[in-house]
Amino acid sequence: DADVTQTPRNRITKTGKRIMLECSQTKGHDRMYWYRQDPGLGLQLIYYSFDVKDINKGEISDGYSVSRQAQAKFSLSLESAIPNQTALYFCATSEPTSGGAKDTQYFGPGTRLTVL
Amino acid sequence: KQEVTQIPAALSVPEGENLVLNCSFTDSAIYNLQWFRQDPGKGLTSLLLIQSSQREQTSGRLNASLDKSSGRSTLYIAASQPGDSATYLCAVPPGGSEKLVFGKGTKLTVNP
């Protein structure tokens, strides 16, 4: 079974609809992230969470909100979807190594969202 | 603001060739640098992570080097195979930050 799962894998919706993307992990990591990937733009960070009580905005948080329901679950919501939010969305987790060094991030398979 | 650039954007080589992918970053105050592989329709898989105190890391046919002072990293792939075809991304966490800044990737095609 995959360590980081995302649902749904694909979603087509209409402008103005509320959409929720879900991420679950079995790695036991405290840190979770949401990214979006657009062709030619690379990955951009939307939100990140260091634990269930610590949520932070990333580079492009406008139009998005998140909820950290538990250590293992981190959801991304689009309150009123618009066409330029059409993208590939990735969830990731990480855990710092001892000594403060930053550890690798583990990515889910992605959700392809299309807003018409 | 940290910026990450990957050159070339796309590369096509015949099977068996050794190749080098390049990554440059503008702010040398980084904790580490990661190389990822992305297959079409799939997520990112971490290939190598080099800590700032290291100069290189190896995994199988892959070797990644890091030169912090010049803001550069290279990913060397030996004896390339068609299965190596994917997009390769490098990413760095800016100093003091948990967040990753990604390059736009190099799309590699290895032809049989």
PDB file of C-alpha atoms in Angstrom:
ATOM      1  CA  ASP A   1       0.000   0.000   0.000  1.00  0.00           C
ATOM      2  CA  ALA A   2       1.131   3.525  -0.794  1.00  0.00           C
ATOM      3  CA  ASP A   3       2.467   5.600   2.096  1.00  0.00           C
ATOM      4  CA  VAL A   4       0.829   8.825   0.858  1.00  0.00           C
ATOM      5  CA  THR A   5      -2.565   8.606  -0.802  1.00  0.00           C
ATOM      6  CA  GLN A   6      -4.692  11.272  -2.422  1.00  0.00           C
ATOM      7  CA  THR A   7      -8.371  11.278  -3.305  1.00  0.00           C
ATOM      8  CA  PRO A   8      -9.788  11.817  -5.805  1.00  0.00           C
ATOM      9  CA  ARG A   9      -7.160  11.136  -8.466  1.00  0.00           C
ATOM     10  CA  ASN A  10      -9.077  13.055 -11.087  1.00  0.00           C
ATOM     11  CA  ARG A  11     -11.855  15.618 -10.768  1.00  0.00           C
ATOM     12  CA  ILE A  12     -13.714  17.814 -13.210  1.00  0.00           C
ATOM     13  CA  THR A  13     -15.839  20.566 -11.739  1.00  0.00           C
ATOM     14  CA  LYS A  14     -17.483  23.839 -12.687  1.00  0.00           C
ATOM     15  CA  THR A  15     -16.620  27.401 -11.791  1.00  0.00           C
ATOM     16  CA  GLY A  16     -17.973  28.400  -8.394  1.00  0.00           C
ATOM     17  CA  LYS A  17     -18.183  24.904  -6.949  1.00  0.00           C
ATOM     18  CA  ARG A  18     -16.575  23.954  -3.636  1.00  0.00           C
ATOM     19  CA  ILE A  19     -14.018  21.200  -3.936  1.00  0.00           C
ATOM     20  CA  MET A  20     -12.106  19.241  -1.321  1.00  0.00           C
ATOM     21  CA  LEU A  21      -8.967  17.238  -2.028  1.00  0.00           C
ATOM     22  CA  GLU A  22      -7.879  14.766   0.606  1.00  0.00           C
ATOM     23  CA  CYS A  23      -4.512  13.423   1.606  1.00  0.00           C
ATOM     24  CA  SER A  24      -3.723  10.577   3.984  1.00  0.00           C
ATOM     25  CA  GLN A  25      -0.376   9.179   5.060  1.00  0.00           C
ATOM     26  CA  THR A  26       0.794   6.116   6.933  1.00  0.00           C
ATOM     27  CA  LYS A  27       4.385   7.271   7.395  1.00  0.00           C
ATOM     28  CA  GLY A  28       3.724   8.749  10.818  1.00  0.00           C
ATOM     29  CA  HIS A  29       5.183  12.094   9.766  1.00  0.00           C
ATOM     30  CA  ASP A  30       4.160  15.312  11.472  1.00  0.00           C
ATOM     31  CA  ARG A  31       4.846  17.572   8.500  1.00  0.00           C
ATOM     32  CA  MET A  32       2.527  17.719   5.523  1.00  0.00           C
ATOM     33  CA  TYR A  33       2.399  19.945   2.443  1.00  0.00           C
ATOM     34  CA  TRP A  34       0.140  20.823  -0.473  1.00  0.00           C
ATOM     35  CA  TYR A  35       1.651  21.826  -3.837  1.00  0.00           C
ATOM     36  CA  ARG A  36       0.223  22.606  -7.228  1.00  0.00           C
ATOM     37  CA  GLN A  37       1.994  21.939 -10.485  1.00  0.00           C
ATOM     38  CA  ASP A  38       1.294  23.866 -13.658  1.00  0.00           C
ATOM     39  CA  PRO A  39       2.915  23.161 -17.025  1.00  0.00           C
ATOM     40  CA  GLY A  40       6.015  25.302 -17.407  1.00  0.00           C
ATOM     41  CA  LEU A  41       5.813  26.683 -13.852  1.00  0.00           C
ATOM     42  CA  GLY A  42       7.059  23.861 -11.694  1.00  0.00           C
ATOM     43  CA  LEU A  43       5.661  23.056  -8.261  1.00  0.00           C
ATOM     44  CA  GLN A  44       4.469  25.830  -5.976  1.00  0.00           C
ATOM     45  CA  LEU A  45       3.695  25.489  -2.290  1.00  0.00           C
ATOM     46  CA  ILE A  46       0.091  26.255  -1.273  1.00  0.00           C
ATOM     47  CA  TYR A  47      -0.009  25.405   2.448  1.00  0.00           C
ATOM     48  CA  TYR A  48       2.064  23.418   4.906  1.00  0.00           C
ATOM     49  CA  SER A  49       1.511  22.041   8.382  1.00  0.00           C
ATOM     50  CA  PHE A  50       4.112  21.043  10.958  1.00  0.00           C
ATOM     51  CA  ASP A  51       1.555  19.415  13.239  1.00  0.00           C
ATOM     52  CA  VAL A  52      -2.208  19.405  13.782  1.00  0.00           C
ATOM     53  CA  LYS A  53      -2.104  22.815  15.455  1.00  0.00           C
ATOM     54  CA  ASP A  54       0.390  24.484  13.141  1.00  0.00           C
ATOM     55  CA  ILE A  55      -0.738  25.516   9.657  1.00  0.00           C
ATOM     56  CA  ASN A  56       1.092  27.983   7.440  1.00  0.00           C
ATOM     57  CA  LYS A  57       0.498  29.682   4.138  1.00  0.00           C
ATOM     58  CA  GLY A  58       2.782  28.971   1.240  1.00  0.00           C
ATOM     59  CA  GLU A  59       3.542  30.981  -1.862  1.00  0.00           C
ATOM     60  CA  ILE A  60       0.086  30.809  -3.445  1.00  0.00           C
ATOM     61  CA  SER A  61      -2.529  30.332  -0.710  1.00  0.00           C
ATOM     62  CA  ASP A  62      -5.145  32.766  -2.038  1.00  0.00           C
ATOM     63  CA  GLY A  63      -8.332  30.923  -3.012  1.00  0.00           C
ATOM     64  CA  TYR A  64      -7.408  27.846  -0.956  1.00  0.00           C
ATOM     65  CA  SER A  65      -7.931  26.677   2.613  1.00  0.00           C
ATOM     66  CA  VAL A  66      -6.727  23.607   4.490  1.00  0.00           C
ATOM     67  CA  SER A  67      -7.697  21.443   7.410  1.00  0.00           C
ATOM     68  CA  ARG A  68      -5.400  19.161   9.408  1.00  0.00           C
ATOM     69  CA  GLN A  69      -7.916  16.739  10.873  1.00  0.00           C
ATOM     70  CA  ALA A  70      -5.312  14.440  12.385  1.00  0.00           C
ATOM     71  CA  GLN A  71      -1.625  13.722  12.101  1.00  0.00           C
ATOM     72  CA  ALA A  72      -2.363  11.467   9.147  1.00  0.00           C
ATOM     73  CA  LYS A  73      -4.855  13.648   7.263  1.00  0.00           C
ATOM     74  CA  PHE A  74      -4.482  16.998   5.527  1.00  0.00           C
ATOM     75  CA  SER A  75      -7.252  18.326   3.270  1.00  0.00           C
ATOM     76  CA  LEU A  76      -7.159  21.113   0.720  1.00  0.00           C
ATOM     77  CA  SER A  77     -10.329  23.037  -0.155  1.00  0.00           C
ATOM     78  CA  LEU A  78     -11.181  25.344  -2.994  1.00  0.00           C
ATOM     79  CA  GLU A  79     -14.109  27.361  -1.667  1.00  0.00           C
ATOM     80  CA  SER A  80     -15.190  28.648  -5.070  1.00  0.00           C
ATOM     81  CA  ALA A  81     -13.240  27.033  -7.872  1.00  0.00           C
ATOM     82  CA  ILE A  82     -12.087  29.086 -10.841  1.00  0.00           C
ATOM     83  CA  PRO A  83     -10.579  27.921 -14.155  1.00  0.00           C
ATOM     84  CA  ASN A  84      -7.042  29.089 -13.348  1.00  0.00           C
ATOM     85  CA  GLN A  85      -7.011  26.610 -10.470  1.00  0.00           C
ATOM     86  CA  THR A  86      -6.907  23.837 -13.055  1.00  0.00           C
ATOM     87  CA  ALA A  87      -3.678  22.025 -12.194  1.00  0.00           C
ATOM     88  CA  LEU A  88      -2.082  18.915 -10.774  1.00  0.00           C
ATOM     89  CA  TYR A  89      -2.157  18.944  -6.970  1.00  0.00           C
ATOM     90  CA  PHE A  90       0.320  17.044  -4.825  1.00  0.00           C
ATOM     91  CA  CYS A  91       0.402  16.252  -1.136  1.00  0.00           C
ATOM     92  CA  ALA A  92       3.732  15.508   0.545  1.00  0.00           C
ATOM     93  CA  THR A  93       5.047  14.573   3.982  1.00  0.00           C
ATOM     94  CA  SER A  94       8.398  14.869   5.712  1.00  0.00           C
ATOM     95  CA  GLU A  95      10.089  14.343   9.026  1.00  0.00           C
ATOM     96  CA  PRO A  96      13.241  16.151  10.091  1.00  0.00           C
ATOM     97  CA  THR A  97      16.288  14.095  10.859  1.00  0.00           C
ATOM     98  CA  SER A  98      18.075  14.556  14.149  1.00  0.00           C
ATOM     99  CA  GLY A  99      20.375  17.522  14.401  1.00  0.00           C
ATOM    100  CA  GLY A 100      18.014  19.807  12.546  1.00  0.00           C
ATOM    101  CA  ALA A 101      18.838  18.708   9.028  1.00  0.00           C
ATOM    102  CA  LYS A 102      15.890  18.647   6.702  1.00  0.00           C
ATOM    103  CA  ASP A 103      14.685  15.292   5.515  1.00  0.00           C
ATOM    104  CA  THR A 104      13.348  14.242   2.161  1.00  0.00           C
ATOM    105  CA  GLN A 105       9.736  14.838   1.208  1.00  0.00           C
ATOM    106  CA  TYR A 106       7.502  11.951   0.154  1.00  0.00           C
ATOM    107  CA  PHE A 107       4.859  12.721  -2.437  1.00  0.00           C
ATOM    108  CA  GLY A 108       1.432  11.322  -3.145  1.00  0.00           C
ATOM    109  CA  PRO A 109       0.378  10.367  -6.695  1.00  0.00           C
ATOM    110  CA  GLY A 110      -1.390  13.658  -7.327  1.00  0.00           C
ATOM    111  CA  THR A 111      -4.916  14.843  -8.105  1.00  0.00           C
ATOM    112  CA  ARG A 112      -5.642  16.217 -11.554  1.00  0.00           C
ATOM    113  CA  LEU A 113      -8.253  18.956 -11.145  1.00  0.00           C
ATOM    114  CA  THR A 114     -10.027  20.592 -14.067  1.00  0.00           C
ATOM    115  CA  VAL A 115     -12.258  23.615 -13.476  1.00  0.00           C
ATOM    116  CA  LEU A 116     -14.555  24.405 -16.392  1.00  0.00           C
TER     117      LEU A 116
ATOM    118  CA  LYS B   1      14.167  34.997  -3.020  1.00  0.00           C
ATOM    119  CA  GLN B   2      15.506  31.574  -3.888  1.00  0.00           C
ATOM    120  CA  GLU B   3      15.242  30.658  -7.556  1.00  0.00           C
ATOM    121  CA  VAL B   4      16.073  27.262  -9.014  1.00  0.00           C
ATOM    122  CA  THR B   5      16.914  26.781 -12.679  1.00  0.00           C
ATOM    123  CA  GLN B   6      17.307  23.525 -14.564  1.00  0.00           C
ATOM    124  CA  ILE B   7      19.053  23.210 -17.889  1.00  0.00           C
ATOM    125  CA  PRO B   8      18.259  21.777 -20.349  1.00  0.00           C
ATOM    126  CA  ALA B   9      14.467  21.773 -20.252  1.00  0.00           C
ATOM    127  CA  ALA B  10      14.423  18.630 -22.380  1.00  0.00           C
ATOM    128  CA  LEU B  11      17.010  16.075 -23.414  1.00  0.00           C
ATOM    129  CA  SER B  12      16.840  13.111 -25.773  1.00  0.00           C
ATOM    130  CA  VAL B  13      19.650  10.547 -25.836  1.00  0.00           C
ATOM    131  CA  PRO B  14      20.223   7.055 -27.208  1.00  0.00           C
ATOM    132  CA  GLU B  15      20.255   4.154 -24.791  1.00  0.00           C
ATOM    133  CA  GLY B  16      23.591   3.532 -23.113  1.00  0.00           C
ATOM    134  CA  GLU B  17      24.773   7.115 -23.021  1.00  0.00           C
ATOM    135  CA  ASN B  18      26.075   8.764 -19.878  1.00  0.00           C
ATOM    136  CA  LEU B  19      24.396  12.098 -19.259  1.00  0.00           C
ATOM    137  CA  VAL B  20      24.398  15.081 -16.929  1.00  0.00           C
ATOM    138  CA  LEU B  21      21.457  17.163 -15.775  1.00  0.00           C
ATOM    139  CA  ASN B  22      22.132  20.589 -14.317  1.00  0.00           C
ATOM    140  CA  CYS B  23      20.533  22.532 -11.499  1.00  0.00           C
ATOM    141  CA  SER B  24      21.476  25.994 -10.277  1.00  0.00           C
ATOM    142  CA  PHE B  25      20.165  28.015  -7.336  1.00  0.00           C
ATOM    143  CA  THR B  26      20.570  31.676  -6.475  1.00  0.00           C
ATOM    144  CA  ASP B  27      20.895  31.550  -2.669  1.00  0.00           C
ATOM    145  CA  SER B  28      23.671  29.311  -1.383  1.00  0.00           C
ATOM    146  CA  ALA B  29      22.258  29.254   2.178  1.00  0.00           C
ATOM    147  CA  ILE B  30      20.587  25.869   1.813  1.00  0.00           C
ATOM    148  CA  TYR B  31      20.322  22.879   4.150  1.00  0.00           C
ATOM    149  CA  ASN B  32      20.279  20.327   1.376  1.00  0.00           C
ATOM    150  CA  LEU B  33      19.356  19.692  -2.227  1.00  0.00           C
ATOM    151  CA  GLN B  34      17.075  16.971  -3.503  1.00  0.00           C
ATOM    152  CA  TRP B  35      16.678  15.354  -6.879  1.00  0.00           C
ATOM    153  CA  PHE B  36      13.274  13.893  -7.744  1.00  0.00           C
ATOM    154  CA  ARG B  37      11.934  11.857 -10.615  1.00  0.00           C
ATOM    155  CA  GLN B  38       8.409  12.367 -11.959  1.00  0.00           C
ATOM    156  CA  ASP B  39       6.739   9.910 -14.297  1.00  0.00           C
ATOM    157  CA  PRO B  40       3.733  11.041 -16.362  1.00  0.00           C
ATOM    158  CA  GLY B  41       0.536  10.992 -14.333  1.00  0.00           C
ATOM    159  CA  LYS B  42       2.396  10.055 -11.183  1.00  0.00           C
ATOM    160  CA  GLY B  43       3.829  11.749  -8.150  1.00  0.00           C
ATOM    161  CA  LEU B  44       7.415  12.614  -7.401  1.00  0.00           C
ATOM    162  CA  THR B  45       9.902  10.028  -6.222  1.00  0.00           C
ATOM    163  CA  SER B  46      12.921  11.166  -4.254  1.00  0.00           C
ATOM    164  CA  LEU B  47      16.149   9.952  -5.867  1.00  0.00           C
ATOM    165  CA  LEU B  48      18.923  11.555  -3.870  1.00  0.00           C
ATOM    166  CA  LEU B  49      19.268  14.053  -1.061  1.00  0.00           C
ATOM    167  CA  ILE B  50      22.589  15.806  -0.505  1.00  0.00           C
ATOM    168  CA  GLN B  51      23.118  17.574   2.801  1.00  0.00           C
ATOM    169  CA  SER B  52      24.851  20.953   2.660  1.00  0.00           C
ATOM    170  CA  SER B  53      27.971  19.455   4.248  1.00  0.00           C
ATOM    171  CA  GLN B  54      28.274  16.813   1.543  1.00  0.00           C
ATOM    172  CA  ARG B  55      29.677  17.127  -1.950  1.00  0.00           C
ATOM    173  CA  GLU B  56      28.037  14.140  -3.558  1.00  0.00           C
ATOM    174  CA  GLN B  57      25.670  11.210  -3.137  1.00  0.00           C
ATOM    175  CA  THR B  58      25.403   8.026  -5.126  1.00  0.00           C
ATOM    176  CA  SER B  59      22.601   5.553  -5.667  1.00  0.00           C
ATOM    177  CA  GLY B  60      23.137   2.844  -8.247  1.00  0.00           C
ATOM    178  CA  ARG B  61      23.722   4.468 -11.635  1.00  0.00           C
ATOM    179  CA  LEU B  62      22.918   7.922 -10.249  1.00  0.00           C
ATOM    180  CA  ASN B  63      25.430  10.347  -8.803  1.00  0.00           C
ATOM    181  CA  ALA B  64      24.526  13.813  -7.597  1.00  0.00           C
ATOM    182  CA  SER B  65      27.053  16.486  -6.752  1.00  0.00           C
ATOM    183  CA  LEU B  66      26.642  19.738  -4.884  1.00  0.00           C
ATOM    184  CA  ASP B  67      28.764  22.894  -5.017  1.00  0.00           C
ATOM    185  CA  LYS B  68      27.116  25.309  -2.610  1.00  0.00           C
ATOM    186  CA  SER B  69      29.528  28.159  -3.199  1.00  0.00           C
ATOM    187  CA  SER B  70      28.764  28.259  -6.899  1.00  0.00           C
ATOM    188  CA  GLY B  71      25.084  27.436  -6.463  1.00  0.00           C
ATOM    189  CA  ARG B  72      25.169  24.338  -8.634  1.00  0.00           C
ATOM    190  CA  SER B  73      24.272  20.683  -8.578  1.00  0.00           C
ATOM    191  CA  THR B  74      24.541  18.017 -11.231  1.00  0.00           C
ATOM    192  CA  LEU B  75      22.817  14.666 -11.597  1.00  0.00           C
ATOM    193  CA  TYR B  76      24.896  12.160 -13.493  1.00  0.00           C
ATOM    194  CA  ILE B  77      23.138   9.136 -14.967  1.00  0.00           C
ATOM    195  CA  ALA B  78      25.406   6.353 -16.164  1.00  0.00           C
ATOM    196  CA  ALA B  79      24.543   3.923 -18.945  1.00  0.00           C
ATOM    197  CA  SER B  80      21.077   5.382 -19.492  1.00  0.00           C
ATOM    198  CA  GLN B  81      18.122   3.059 -20.139  1.00  0.00           C
ATOM    199  CA  PRO B  82      14.665   3.654 -21.652  1.00  0.00           C
ATOM    200  CA  GLY B  83      13.233   3.189 -18.164  1.00  0.00           C
ATOM    201  CA  ASP B  84      15.096   6.318 -17.097  1.00  0.00           C
ATOM    202  CA  SER B  85      12.762   8.387 -19.282  1.00  0.00           C
ATOM    203  CA  ALA B  86      10.986  10.830 -16.959  1.00  0.00           C
ATOM    204  CA  THR B  87      11.112  14.412 -15.774  1.00  0.00           C
ATOM    205  CA  TYR B  88      13.854  15.122 -13.249  1.00  0.00           C
ATOM    206  CA  LEU B  89      13.350  17.897 -10.727  1.00  0.00           C
ATOM    207  CA  CYS B  90      15.742  19.447  -8.266  1.00  0.00           C
ATOM    208  CA  ALA B  91      14.589  21.272  -5.159  1.00  0.00           C
ATOM    209  CA  VAL B  92      16.123  23.177  -2.260  1.00  0.00           C
ATOM    210  CA  PRO B  93      14.765  24.376   1.081  1.00  0.00           C
ATOM    211  CA  PRO B  94      15.883  28.009   1.469  1.00  0.00           C
ATOM    212  CA  GLY B  95      17.976  28.606   4.579  1.00  0.00           C
ATOM    213  CA  GLY B  96      15.889  28.365   7.724  1.00  0.00           C
ATOM    214  CA  SER B  97      12.868  27.185   5.802  1.00  0.00           C
ATOM    215  CA  GLU B  98      10.994  23.898   5.667  1.00  0.00           C
ATOM    216  CA  LYS B  99       9.584  24.727   2.263  1.00  0.00           C
ATOM    217  CA  LEU B 100      10.987  23.358  -0.968  1.00  0.00           C
ATOM    218  CA  VAL B 101      11.626  25.554  -3.993  1.00  0.00           C
ATOM    219  CA  PHE B 102      11.557  23.498  -7.188  1.00  0.00           C
ATOM    220  CA  GLY B 103      13.119  23.915 -10.574  1.00  0.00           C
ATOM    221  CA  LYS B 104      10.888  23.417 -13.597  1.00  0.00           C
ATOM    222  CA  GLY B 105      12.537  20.122 -14.426  1.00  0.00           C
ATOM    223  CA  THR B 106      14.391  18.435 -17.251  1.00  0.00           C
ATOM    224  CA  LYS B 107      12.363  16.044 -19.371  1.00  0.00           C
ATOM    225  CA  LEU B 108      14.607  13.122 -20.300  1.00  0.00           C
ATOM    226  CA  THR B 109      13.868  10.702 -23.124  1.00  0.00           C
ATOM    227  CA  VAL B 110      16.118   7.691 -23.572  1.00  0.00           C
ATOM    228  CA  ASN B 111      15.590   6.080 -26.963  1.00  0.00           C
ATOM    229  CA  PRO B 112      16.066   2.311 -27.423  1.00  0.00           C
TER     230      PRO B 112
END
